[in-house]
Amino acid sequence: MDRKIAIIGAGVSGLIACKYTLSKGFHPIVFEAESSIGGVWSKTLKSTKLQTSKGSYRFADFPWPSSVTEDFPDHRQVYEYLQAYARHFDLLKHINFNNKVVGIEYEGASEAEMQSWSFWSGNGEPFSSTRKWKVHVQDINTLSTEIYEVDFVILCLGRFSGLPNIPEFPPNKGPEAFHGKVIHSMEYAAMDDESAAKFIEGKKVTVVGFQKSALDIANECAAANGVENPCTVLYRTECWTILDSFAWGVHMKNLYGNRFSELLVHKPGEGLLLSILATMLSPVRWCFSKFVESDLRRRLPLAKFGMVPKQSFFENKNSCLIPTLPEKFYGKVEEGSIRLKKAPSFSFCKDGVVIDGNEAAPIQTDLVILATGFRGDKKLKDIFVSQTFQDCISGTPKAAVPLYRDCIHPRIPQLAVMGFADSGSKVFTSEMKCLWLVELLDRKFKLPRIKEMEKDAEKWVAYWKQYSGRYYRKSCLLSTNIWYNDQLCKDMGWNPKRKKGFFAELFEPYGPMDYVAP
């Protein structure tokens, strides 16, 4: 089978997509703009560790080496694990490094013709003998451009890299007004350990943000500069943070990683019985949340520093917004090497940062690091040459990226998106999606009509709006991972019930090993 499949990106999702398309006899060509695999793991902070335990962050058919004994491996161990996976399945020879895809365009069907289709790609088939994708690829070293013609495209761009999210500021109140240095966390992460250490040494650093990168950077700055040059962390909203995977000695998986926990929430496409159950069991959901919150209040000095969130732990979890604290983070807050400042908005002045227009008391600083996230949605949009496809993939300002099964856009033929939704484990989620995708490519099942796929995608957007609030565009699957995987299993003809026995099925946590391909 000589179907050519372009895979854009050699991070976690790209490696998995390459492995599974090869397993079905397709011909994958992976384009990676960097000189190595691993995506965000190839360029990260010295102190970064997994936020998910290695038991969840693993390939179903490739275990962690016995030499990795930590439950939360560091970034070097994660990177080596990905490298070992690529070598084991002989993936490296299919990857074109230092090759940046600057655009993709679909040829063989007019926009008017595509608008009239009732089925994805016109007939519901993943391939066409006449319609192809043209992939424009630039060699990073020579700047020359080559065009590849392929039968299918898998976008594995990742939403946490590449295109930084830079806040907007009023005129003359942005970084240009500041006499110090302003960078994004992406630039800091790209430095080698020695260069990064020298870059922050002896400086008063202000870090903007309160998710994982912000906390890790602040911790590194505090360790380097101590109380003499404290690091200031500007945050907009207090959010729940965790120390490990336990609450009062109970593993979080037993609270939030089994089928019972998913009975507590309303799910997209659920029937009447499940809807009634979710309503009746909502007090249990509240109890679970308060149980975890009480343990975090006990173990962390949240009240002392005004860091008790107004929203529940459940709300943060449903938005995939629960970072793991670096070691001794609040110990550094106690000693004064980290200062926490709430800043619903901020701007720059000559000497530093101004909170809420309080120009009389600017935060004196030498360096500002913006750990303000990335524009994954714009990166996804900009890869398309066609304005129509750009508009399709963007959706509307009031909707998340409208993907069926979080993989296929009903109006964009012969293309899939991998790794765009947020979840507890990128490996676990991407592997399930790739299993589903290659079964589709192998014609083991067909997609429903375009209108049906769009209705299904709308139900998921409604679910995210209900439980994730203003963060619905993150497409967080953390609280409905099993329910989501059930849909994929049913499509592939698998039994979605993967446990042995009623109680095991209801109360045992689900993980990667439950979905090993039959």
Short mmCIF file of C-alpha atoms in Angstrom, two decimals:
data_model
loop_
_atom_site.label_atom_id
_atom_site.label_comp_id
_atom_site.label_asym_id
_atom_site.label_seq_id
_atom_site.Cartn_x
_atom_site.Cartn_y
_atom_site.Cartn_z
CA MET A 1 0.00 0.00 0.00
CA ASP A 2 1.81 3.08 -1.26
CA ARG A 3 -0.37 5.77 0.22
CA LYS A 4 1.79 8.75 1.21
CA ILE A 5 0.89 10.38 4.49
CA ALA A 6 2.46 13.65 5.60
CA ILE A 7 2.86 13.95 9.36
CA ILE A 8 3.70 17.47 10.46
CA GLY A 9 5.62 17.45 13.72
CA ALA A 10 7.79 14.82 15.45
CA GLY A 11 6.66 15.37 19.01
CA VAL A 12 4.79 12.74 20.98
CA SER A 13 1.76 12.71 18.66
CA GLY A 14 3.89 12.73 15.51
CA LEU A 15 5.94 9.74 16.66
CA ILE A 16 2.81 7.77 17.53
CA ALA A 17 1.17 8.67 14.20
CA CYS A 18 4.29 7.54 12.33
CA LYS A 19 4.42 4.23 14.21
CA TYR A 20 0.76 3.36 13.66
CA THR A 21 0.58 4.39 9.99
CA LEU A 22 3.63 2.21 9.35
CA SER A 23 1.89 -0.68 11.09
CA LYS A 24 -0.89 -0.50 8.48
CA GLY A 25 1.49 -0.45 5.52
CA PHE A 26 1.23 3.25 4.70
CA HIS A 27 4.19 5.43 3.74
CA PRO A 28 4.57 8.22 6.33
CA ILE A 29 6.78 11.26 5.74
CA VAL A 30 7.37 13.22 8.93
CA PHE A 31 8.39 16.88 8.70
CA GLU A 32 10.05 18.35 11.80
CA ALA A 33 11.23 21.95 11.93
CA GLU A 34 13.73 21.22 14.72
CA SER A 35 16.84 19.05 14.58
CA SER A 36 15.47 16.40 16.95
CA ILE A 37 12.29 14.63 17.98
CA GLY A 38 10.34 15.21 21.17
CA GLY A 39 8.49 18.48 20.63
CA VAL A 40 8.34 20.42 23.91
CA TRP A 41 10.57 17.78 25.57
CA SER A 42 13.51 18.65 23.32
CA LYS A 43 13.65 22.19 24.69
CA THR A 44 12.51 22.63 28.25
CA LEU A 45 13.56 23.96 31.62
CA LYS A 46 16.27 22.32 33.69
CA SER A 47 13.89 21.60 36.56
CA THR A 48 10.87 20.43 34.56
CA LYS A 49 9.36 17.07 35.46
CA LEU A 50 6.32 15.17 34.30
CA GLN A 51 3.07 16.43 35.78
CA THR A 52 1.49 13.03 35.15
CA SER A 53 2.84 9.87 36.76
CA LYS A 54 4.85 7.65 34.42
CA GLY A 55 2.21 4.91 34.74
CA SER A 56 -0.21 7.14 32.84
CA TYR A 57 2.35 8.85 30.62
CA ARG A 58 3.53 5.79 28.69
CA PHE A 59 3.09 3.99 25.39
CA ALA A 60 0.85 0.95 25.60
CA ASP A 61 3.41 -1.30 23.89
CA PHE A 62 6.63 0.27 25.16
CA PRO A 63 7.21 0.43 28.94
CA TRP A 64 9.47 2.80 30.78
CA PRO A 65 12.95 1.33 31.40
CA SER A 66 13.51 -0.22 34.83
CA SER A 67 16.25 2.37 35.46
CA VAL A 68 13.57 5.08 35.79
CA THR A 69 12.35 4.57 39.35
CA GLU A 70 10.80 8.01 39.97
CA ASP A 71 7.03 8.34 39.65
CA PHE A 72 7.50 11.76 38.00
CA PRO A 73 10.58 11.50 35.75
CA ASP A 74 12.52 14.63 34.83
CA HIS A 75 12.66 16.08 31.34
CA ARG A 76 15.87 14.27 30.38
CA GLN A 77 14.35 10.92 31.29
CA VAL A 78 11.19 11.72 29.30
CA TYR A 79 13.26 12.78 26.29
CA GLU A 80 15.37 9.61 26.46
CA TYR A 81 12.18 7.54 26.69
CA LEU A 82 10.84 9.16 23.51
CA GLN A 83 14.18 8.62 21.78
CA ALA A 84 14.15 4.94 22.78
CA TYR A 85 10.61 4.58 21.42
CA ALA A 86 11.63 6.10 18.08
CA ARG A 87 14.66 3.82 17.82
CA HIS A 88 12.77 0.69 18.88
CA PHE A 89 10.16 1.12 16.14
CA ASP A 90 12.71 2.42 13.60
CA LEU A 91 10.93 5.73 13.12
CA LEU A 92 13.89 8.09 12.69
CA LYS A 93 14.48 7.16 9.05
CA HIS A 94 11.00 8.47 8.21
CA ILE A 95 11.62 11.92 9.74
CA ASN A 96 12.90 14.88 7.75
CA PHE A 97 14.58 17.09 10.35
CA ASN A 98 15.09 20.85 9.92
CA ASN A 99 12.16 20.83 7.51
CA LYS A 100 9.48 23.38 8.30
CA VAL A 101 6.06 23.09 6.70
CA VAL A 102 5.11 26.62 5.66
CA GLY A 103 1.75 25.77 4.10
CA ILE A 104 -0.56 23.02 2.88
CA GLU A 105 -3.10 23.26 0.08
CA TYR A 106 -5.74 20.87 -1.20
CA GLU A 107 -6.08 20.26 -4.92
CA GLY A 108 -8.57 18.38 -7.05
CA ALA A 109 -11.88 19.83 -5.85
CA SER A 110 -13.28 23.36 -5.95
CA GLU A 111 -14.60 25.08 -2.85
CA ALA A 112 -18.12 25.07 -4.34
CA GLU A 113 -17.91 21.32 -4.90
CA MET A 114 -16.71 20.69 -1.33
CA GLN A 115 -19.54 22.80 0.09
CA SER A 116 -22.06 20.50 -1.62
CA TRP A 117 -20.65 17.30 -0.09
CA SER A 118 -22.85 15.33 2.32
CA PHE A 119 -19.98 13.09 3.38
CA TRP A 120 -16.44 13.89 4.47
CA SER A 121 -14.13 14.02 1.42
CA GLY A 122 -17.21 13.70 -0.80
CA ASN A 123 -17.74 9.98 -0.34
CA GLY A 124 -16.58 9.35 3.22
CA GLU A 125 -13.34 7.74 2.04
CA PRO A 126 -9.97 8.82 3.52
CA PHE A 127 -8.17 8.69 0.16
CA SER A 128 -8.81 9.82 -3.39
CA SER A 129 -7.13 8.94 -6.67
CA THR A 130 -7.56 12.47 -8.00
CA ARG A 131 -7.54 14.76 -4.96
CA LYS A 132 -4.25 15.35 -3.09
CA TRP A 133 -2.60 17.64 -0.57
CA LYS A 134 0.43 19.69 -1.54
CA VAL A 135 2.79 20.26 1.37
CA HIS A 136 5.17 23.22 1.04
CA VAL A 137 8.33 22.48 3.02
CA GLN A 138 11.23 24.84 3.69
CA ASP A 139 14.68 23.54 4.53
CA ILE A 140 15.74 25.47 7.64
CA ASN A 141 19.42 25.39 6.68
CA THR A 142 19.29 26.26 2.97
CA LEU A 143 15.94 28.14 2.97
CA SER A 144 15.03 26.26 -0.20
CA THR A 145 11.41 25.11 -0.59
CA GLU A 146 10.16 21.78 -1.90
CA ILE A 147 6.57 20.68 -2.56
CA TYR A 148 5.45 17.17 -1.61
CA GLU A 149 2.26 15.62 -2.96
CA VAL A 150 0.58 13.32 -0.45
CA ASP A 151 -2.68 11.40 -0.05
CA PHE A 152 -3.38 12.40 3.54
CA VAL A 153 -2.11 14.90 6.12
CA ILE A 154 -1.86 14.44 9.89
CA LEU A 155 -1.24 17.67 11.79
CA CYS A 156 0.73 17.05 14.99
CA LEU A 157 1.60 20.68 15.64
CA GLY A 158 1.05 20.71 19.39
CA ARG A 159 -0.68 23.58 21.15
CA PHE A 160 2.04 24.33 23.73
CA SER A 161 4.92 25.37 21.50
CA GLY A 162 5.99 27.41 18.52
CA LEU A 163 3.77 30.49 18.61
CA PRO A 164 3.86 32.38 21.93
CA ASN A 165 0.84 34.16 23.33
CA ILE A 166 1.97 37.73 23.99
CA PRO A 167 -0.42 39.98 25.95
CA GLU A 168 -1.56 43.21 24.33
CA PHE A 169 -0.81 46.53 26.03
CA PRO A 170 -2.00 50.14 25.60
CA PRO A 171 0.23 52.42 23.50
CA ASN A 172 3.54 53.25 25.18
CA LYS A 173 2.82 50.84 28.03
CA GLY A 174 4.17 47.67 26.49
CA PRO A 175 7.68 46.19 26.60
CA GLU A 176 8.97 49.13 24.54
CA ALA A 177 8.53 51.38 27.61
CA PHE A 178 10.69 49.12 29.77
CA HIS A 179 14.47 49.58 29.94
CA GLY A 180 15.06 45.97 30.93
CA LYS A 181 14.63 42.72 29.00
CA VAL A 182 11.31 41.02 28.15
CA ILE A 183 11.17 37.48 26.77
CA HIS A 184 8.66 34.66 26.51
CA SER A 185 9.13 31.45 28.49
CA MET A 186 9.68 29.67 25.15
CA GLU A 187 12.93 31.63 24.67
CA TYR A 188 14.12 30.80 28.18
CA ALA A 189 13.31 27.09 27.72
CA ALA A 190 15.28 27.04 24.44
CA MET A 191 18.52 27.98 26.27
CA ASP A 192 20.89 25.26 27.44
CA ASP A 193 21.09 24.83 31.21
CA GLU A 194 24.33 26.82 31.59
CA SER A 195 23.13 29.73 29.45
CA ALA A 196 19.79 29.87 31.26
CA ALA A 197 21.53 29.95 34.66
CA LYS A 198 23.78 32.83 33.58
CA PHE A 199 20.85 34.67 32.02
CA ILE A 200 18.91 34.96 35.29
CA GLU A 201 21.86 35.17 37.69
CA GLY A 202 21.94 38.34 39.81
CA LYS A 203 18.74 39.74 38.29
CA LYS A 204 15.43 40.75 39.76
CA VAL A 205 13.08 38.65 37.66
CA THR A 206 9.34 39.04 37.23
CA VAL A 207 7.48 35.99 35.91
CA VAL A 208 4.00 36.48 34.47
CA GLY A 209 1.70 33.46 34.83
CA PHE A 210 0.85 30.72 37.30
CA GLN A 211 0.88 27.50 35.31
CA LYS A 212 3.64 24.90 35.14
CA SER A 213 6.26 26.87 33.18
CA ALA A 214 5.78 29.99 35.32
CA LEU A 215 6.16 28.03 38.56
CA ASP A 216 9.25 26.17 37.34
CA ILE A 217 10.93 29.37 36.12
CA ALA A 218 10.18 31.19 39.37
CA ASN A 219 11.61 28.29 41.33
CA GLU A 220 14.82 28.35 39.26
CA CYS A 221 15.17 32.12 39.68
CA ALA A 222 14.65 31.86 43.44
CA ALA A 223 17.25 29.11 43.72
CA ALA A 224 19.74 31.17 41.72
CA ASN A 225 19.21 34.59 43.33
CA GLY A 226 17.73 34.00 46.79
CA VAL A 227 16.22 36.75 48.91
CA GLU A 228 18.78 39.32 47.69
CA ASN A 229 17.08 39.41 44.28
CA PRO A 230 13.64 37.90 44.81
CA CYS A 231 11.56 36.65 41.91
CA THR A 232 8.10 38.20 41.60
CA VAL A 233 5.28 36.06 40.20
CA LEU A 234 2.36 37.98 38.70
CA TYR A 235 -0.83 35.94 38.50
CA ARG A 236 -4.31 36.86 37.36
CA THR A 237 -6.37 34.30 39.27
CA GLU A 238 -5.58 31.91 42.09
CA CYS A 239 -5.75 28.29 40.93
CA TRP A 240 -5.40 24.96 42.67
CA THR A 241 -1.95 23.37 42.55
CA ILE A 242 -0.95 19.89 43.65
CA LEU A 243 2.17 18.38 45.19
CA ASP A 244 1.71 14.79 44.03
CA SER A 245 -0.99 12.31 43.00
CA PHE A 246 -2.54 11.86 46.46
CA ALA A 247 -5.17 13.53 48.66
CA TRP A 248 -5.34 12.36 52.27
CA GLY A 249 -3.45 9.24 51.16
CA VAL A 250 -5.95 8.39 48.42
CA HIS A 251 -4.62 8.30 44.86
CA MET A 252 -6.28 10.85 42.59
CA LYS A 253 -6.96 8.12 40.03
CA ASN A 254 -9.37 6.53 42.49
CA LEU A 255 -11.26 9.80 42.68
CA TYR A 256 -11.09 10.99 39.10
CA GLY A 257 -9.77 8.20 36.87
CA ASN A 258 -12.50 5.56 36.85
CA ARG A 259 -15.96 5.11 35.37
CA PHE A 260 -17.68 6.04 38.61
CA SER A 261 -16.07 9.48 38.55
CA GLU A 262 -17.44 10.02 35.06
CA LEU A 263 -20.95 9.18 36.22
CA LEU A 264 -20.77 12.41 38.23
CA VAL A 265 -20.69 14.69 35.17
CA HIS A 266 -22.99 15.22 32.23
CA LYS A 267 -21.33 13.87 29.10
CA PRO A 268 -21.76 14.74 25.41
CA GLY A 269 -24.35 12.49 23.79
CA GLU A 270 -25.37 10.73 27.01
CA GLY A 271 -28.78 9.13 27.33
CA LEU A 272 -31.55 9.96 29.79
CA LEU A 273 -30.43 7.47 32.46
CA LEU A 274 -26.85 8.80 32.55
CA SER A 275 -28.15 12.36 32.64
CA ILE A 276 -30.35 11.58 35.65
CA LEU A 277 -27.45 9.82 37.38
CA ALA A 278 -25.12 12.79 36.83
CA THR A 279 -27.70 15.12 38.37
CA MET A 280 -28.39 12.84 41.33
CA LEU A 281 -24.68 12.22 42.01
CA SER A 282 -23.61 15.86 41.78
CA PRO A 283 -23.32 16.08 45.61
CA VAL A 284 -20.73 13.29 45.44
CA ARG A 285 -18.81 15.34 42.88
CA TRP A 286 -18.88 18.28 45.30
CA CYS A 287 -17.64 16.04 48.13
CA PHE A 288 -14.74 14.73 46.04
CA SER A 289 -13.72 18.29 45.23
CA LYS A 290 -13.89 19.43 48.86
CA PHE A 291 -11.99 16.32 49.96
CA VAL A 292 -9.06 17.25 47.72
CA GLU A 293 -9.27 20.95 48.57
CA SER A 294 -9.13 20.23 52.30
CA ASP A 295 -5.94 18.21 51.85
CA LEU A 296 -4.32 20.96 49.78
CA ARG A 297 -5.26 23.57 52.39
CA ARG A 298 -3.69 21.33 55.01
CA ARG A 299 -0.45 20.76 53.16
CA LEU A 300 0.05 24.19 51.59
CA PRO A 301 0.00 27.66 53.24
CA LEU A 302 -2.63 28.91 50.80
CA ALA A 303 -4.62 31.05 53.24
CA LYS A 304 -1.47 32.68 54.64
CA PHE A 305 -0.50 34.04 51.21
CA GLY A 306 -4.01 34.71 49.91
CA MET A 307 -3.80 31.86 47.41
CA VAL A 308 -7.05 30.01 48.17
CA PRO A 309 -8.92 29.86 44.84
CA LYS A 310 -12.52 31.03 44.63
CA GLN A 311 -13.38 28.26 42.18
CA SER A 312 -13.50 24.58 43.09
CA PHE A 313 -10.81 22.00 42.44
CA PHE A 314 -13.31 20.31 40.13
CA GLU A 315 -13.58 23.45 37.97
CA ASN A 316 -9.80 23.75 37.61
CA LYS A 317 -9.50 20.05 36.80
CA ASN A 318 -12.13 20.33 34.08
CA SER A 319 -10.10 23.12 32.50
CA CYS A 320 -6.83 21.14 32.70
CA LEU A 321 -5.48 23.93 34.92
CA ILE A 322 -3.93 22.13 37.89
CA PRO A 323 -0.11 22.44 37.74
CA THR A 324 2.18 20.39 39.95
CA LEU A 325 4.19 22.60 42.30
CA PRO A 326 7.99 22.49 42.05
CA GLU A 327 9.76 21.14 45.10
CA LYS A 328 9.73 23.53 48.10
CA PHE A 329 7.92 26.25 46.13
CA TYR A 330 6.04 27.67 49.10
CA GLY A 331 9.18 27.29 51.20
CA LYS A 332 10.75 29.85 48.88
CA VAL A 333 7.68 32.06 49.24
CA GLU A 334 8.07 31.81 53.03
CA GLU A 335 11.73 32.84 52.94
CA GLY A 336 11.07 35.72 50.55
CA SER A 337 12.94 34.54 47.45
CA ILE A 338 9.57 34.29 45.64
CA ARG A 339 6.95 37.01 45.92
CA LEU A 340 3.36 36.44 44.79
CA LYS A 341 1.46 39.43 43.37
CA LYS A 342 -2.08 39.35 42.05
CA ALA A 343 -2.36 41.31 38.81
CA PRO A 344 -5.68 41.18 36.91
CA SER A 345 -3.87 43.44 34.41
CA PHE A 346 -0.45 45.00 34.16
CA SER A 347 1.67 47.23 31.97
CA PHE A 348 5.27 48.36 31.71
CA CYS A 349 7.07 51.50 32.75
CA LYS A 350 10.73 52.52 32.53
CA ASP A 351 11.84 50.72 35.70
CA GLY A 352 9.58 47.70 35.70
CA VAL A 353 5.99 46.52 35.84
CA VAL A 354 2.87 48.43 36.91
CA ILE A 355 -0.12 46.53 38.33
CA ASP A 356 -3.61 47.85 37.55
CA GLY A 357 -2.33 51.29 36.64
CA ASN A 358 -0.71 51.83 40.05
CA GLU A 359 2.13 53.85 38.59
CA ALA A 360 3.14 55.18 42.00
CA ALA A 361 4.39 51.74 43.05
CA PRO A 362 5.96 49.91 40.09
CA ILE A 363 7.64 46.55 40.65
CA GLN A 364 11.34 47.20 40.18
CA THR A 365 12.71 44.51 37.89
CA ASP A 366 15.54 43.75 35.47
CA LEU A 367 13.95 40.93 33.49
CA VAL A 368 10.35 39.95 32.69
CA ILE A 369 9.57 36.43 31.52
CA LEU A 370 6.10 36.00 30.03
CA ALA A 371 4.89 32.48 30.84
CA THR A 372 1.60 33.34 29.17
CA GLY A 373 1.05 30.25 27.06
CA PHE A 374 0.89 29.70 23.33
CA ARG A 375 -1.38 30.40 20.34
CA GLY A 376 -1.94 26.83 19.26
CA ASP A 377 -5.19 27.76 17.54
CA LYS A 378 -3.45 30.35 15.34
CA LYS A 379 -0.61 27.96 14.55
CA LEU A 380 -3.17 25.41 13.41
CA LYS A 381 -5.00 28.00 11.31
CA ASP A 382 -1.90 29.43 9.65
CA ILE A 383 -0.75 26.09 8.24
CA PHE A 384 -3.55 26.22 5.63
CA VAL A 385 -3.14 28.19 2.40
CA SER A 386 -6.90 28.28 1.80
CA GLN A 387 -8.77 31.04 3.62
CA THR A 388 -11.84 28.78 3.64
CA PHE A 389 -9.98 26.06 5.51
CA GLN A 390 -8.50 28.65 7.87
CA ASP A 391 -12.01 29.81 8.73
CA CYS A 392 -13.21 26.20 9.11
CA ILE A 393 -10.50 25.15 11.54
CA SER A 394 -10.83 28.35 13.57
CA GLY A 395 -14.54 27.87 14.14
CA THR A 396 -16.18 30.87 15.74
CA PRO A 397 -15.11 33.08 18.65
CA LYS A 398 -17.73 31.27 20.75
CA ALA A 399 -16.68 27.69 19.92
CA ALA A 400 -13.68 25.45 20.39
CA VAL A 401 -11.92 23.98 17.34
CA PRO A 402 -14.83 21.96 15.82
CA LEU A 403 -13.34 18.48 15.41
CA TYR A 404 -15.24 15.21 15.23
CA ARG A 405 -13.76 12.74 17.74
CA ASP A 406 -11.28 15.56 18.31
CA CYS A 407 -9.47 14.36 15.16
CA ILE A 408 -11.40 15.13 11.98
CA HIS A 409 -12.83 18.39 10.74
CA PRO A 410 -16.01 17.48 8.84
CA ARG A 411 -15.36 20.13 6.16
CA ILE A 412 -11.64 19.51 5.60
CA PRO A 413 -11.00 16.34 3.57
CA GLN A 414 -8.17 13.82 3.86
CA LEU A 415 -6.72 15.45 6.97
CA ALA A 416 -6.61 14.76 10.71
CA VAL A 417 -5.49 16.75 13.74
CA MET A 418 -3.66 14.95 16.55
CA GLY A 419 -2.79 16.11 20.06
CA PHE A 420 -4.82 19.31 20.05
CA ALA A 421 -7.11 18.58 23.00
CA ASP A 422 -5.69 18.91 26.49
CA SER A 423 -5.70 15.90 28.81
CA GLY A 424 -3.96 14.25 31.70
CA SER A 425 -1.55 12.36 29.44
CA LYS A 426 -0.60 13.40 25.93
CA VAL A 427 0.79 9.90 25.20
CA PHE A 428 -2.35 8.07 26.31
CA THR A 429 -4.76 10.38 24.47
CA SER A 430 -2.71 10.59 21.26
CA GLU A 431 -2.23 6.83 21.11
CA MET A 432 -5.98 6.23 21.27
CA LYS A 433 -6.61 8.82 18.57
CA CYS A 434 -3.96 7.32 16.31
CA LEU A 435 -5.37 3.82 16.79
CA TRP A 436 -8.76 5.20 15.76
CA LEU A 437 -7.33 7.12 12.82
CA VAL A 438 -5.40 4.24 11.25
CA GLU A 439 -8.51 2.03 11.50
CA LEU A 440 -10.34 4.77 9.59
CA LEU A 441 -7.53 4.98 7.03
CA ASP A 442 -7.63 1.18 6.72
CA ARG A 443 -11.37 1.46 5.97
CA LYS A 444 -12.40 -0.62 8.98
CA PHE A 445 -15.26 1.83 9.55
CA LYS A 446 -16.73 4.91 7.89
CA LEU A 447 -17.60 8.31 9.23
CA PRO A 448 -21.20 9.52 9.49
CA ARG A 449 -22.56 12.35 7.39
CA ILE A 450 -20.99 15.79 7.74
CA LYS A 451 -24.09 17.21 9.48
CA GLU A 452 -24.03 14.41 12.05
CA MET A 453 -20.34 14.97 12.75
CA GLU A 454 -20.92 18.69 13.19
CA LYS A 455 -23.76 18.04 15.66
CA ASP A 456 -21.53 15.70 17.66
CA ALA A 457 -18.74 18.30 17.75
CA GLU A 458 -21.26 20.90 18.96
CA LYS A 459 -22.23 18.64 21.87
CA TRP A 460 -18.60 18.52 22.99
CA VAL A 461 -18.29 22.30 22.75
CA ALA A 462 -21.42 22.61 24.92
CA TYR A 463 -19.89 20.21 27.46
CA TRP A 464 -16.64 22.21 27.64
CA LYS A 465 -18.57 25.45 28.08
CA GLN A 466 -20.59 23.88 30.91
CA TYR A 467 -17.63 22.57 32.89
CA SER A 468 -14.59 24.57 31.75
CA GLY A 469 -16.12 28.04 31.67
CA ARG A 470 -13.98 30.62 29.91
CA TYR A 471 -11.30 28.00 29.28
CA TYR A 472 -13.55 25.88 27.05
CA ARG A 473 -11.29 26.38 24.03
CA LYS A 474 -8.65 24.21 25.73
CA SER A 475 -10.86 21.20 24.87
CA CYS A 476 -9.97 19.48 28.14
CA LEU A 477 -10.72 15.73 28.16
CA LEU A 478 -9.49 15.11 31.71
CA SER A 479 -12.90 14.37 33.24
CA THR A 480 -14.36 12.39 30.34
CA ASN A 481 -11.36 10.44 29.04
CA ILE A 482 -13.07 7.05 29.44
CA TRP A 483 -16.30 8.29 27.87
CA TYR A 484 -14.31 9.74 24.96
CA ASN A 485 -12.38 6.49 24.52
CA ASP A 486 -15.67 4.57 24.58
CA GLN A 487 -16.73 6.43 21.42
CA LEU A 488 -13.46 5.56 19.70
CA CYS A 489 -13.73 1.90 20.74
CA LYS A 490 -17.29 1.61 19.43
CA ASP A 491 -16.25 3.11 16.08
CA MET A 492 -13.42 0.57 15.79
CA GLY A 493 -15.62 -2.34 16.75
CA TRP A 494 -13.90 -2.86 20.11
CA ASN A 495 -15.63 -3.61 23.37
CA PRO A 496 -15.41 -0.32 25.32
CA LYS A 497 -15.63 -2.19 28.64
CA ARG A 498 -11.97 -3.10 29.20
CA LYS A 499 -12.06 -4.43 32.78
CA LYS A 500 -12.99 -7.83 34.19
CA GLY A 501 -16.00 -7.72 36.45
CA PHE A 502 -18.64 -5.15 37.40
CA PHE A 503 -16.82 -3.56 40.34
CA ALA A 504 -13.48 -3.45 38.50
CA GLU A 505 -15.20 -1.80 35.54
CA LEU A 506 -16.80 0.80 37.78
CA PHE A 507 -14.10 1.60 40.32
CA GLU A 508 -10.67 0.60 38.97
CA PRO A 509 -8.72 3.42 37.31
CA TYR A 510 -8.32 3.26 33.55
CA GLY A 511 -4.92 3.69 31.92
CA PRO A 512 -2.89 3.04 28.75
CA MET A 513 -2.60 -0.72 29.32
CA ASP A 514 -6.38 -1.10 29.21
CA TYR A 515 -6.38 -0.14 25.54
CA VAL A 516 -3.70 -2.39 24.09
CA ALA A 517 -4.83 -3.18 20.54
CA PRO A 518 -6.55 -6.60 20.33
#
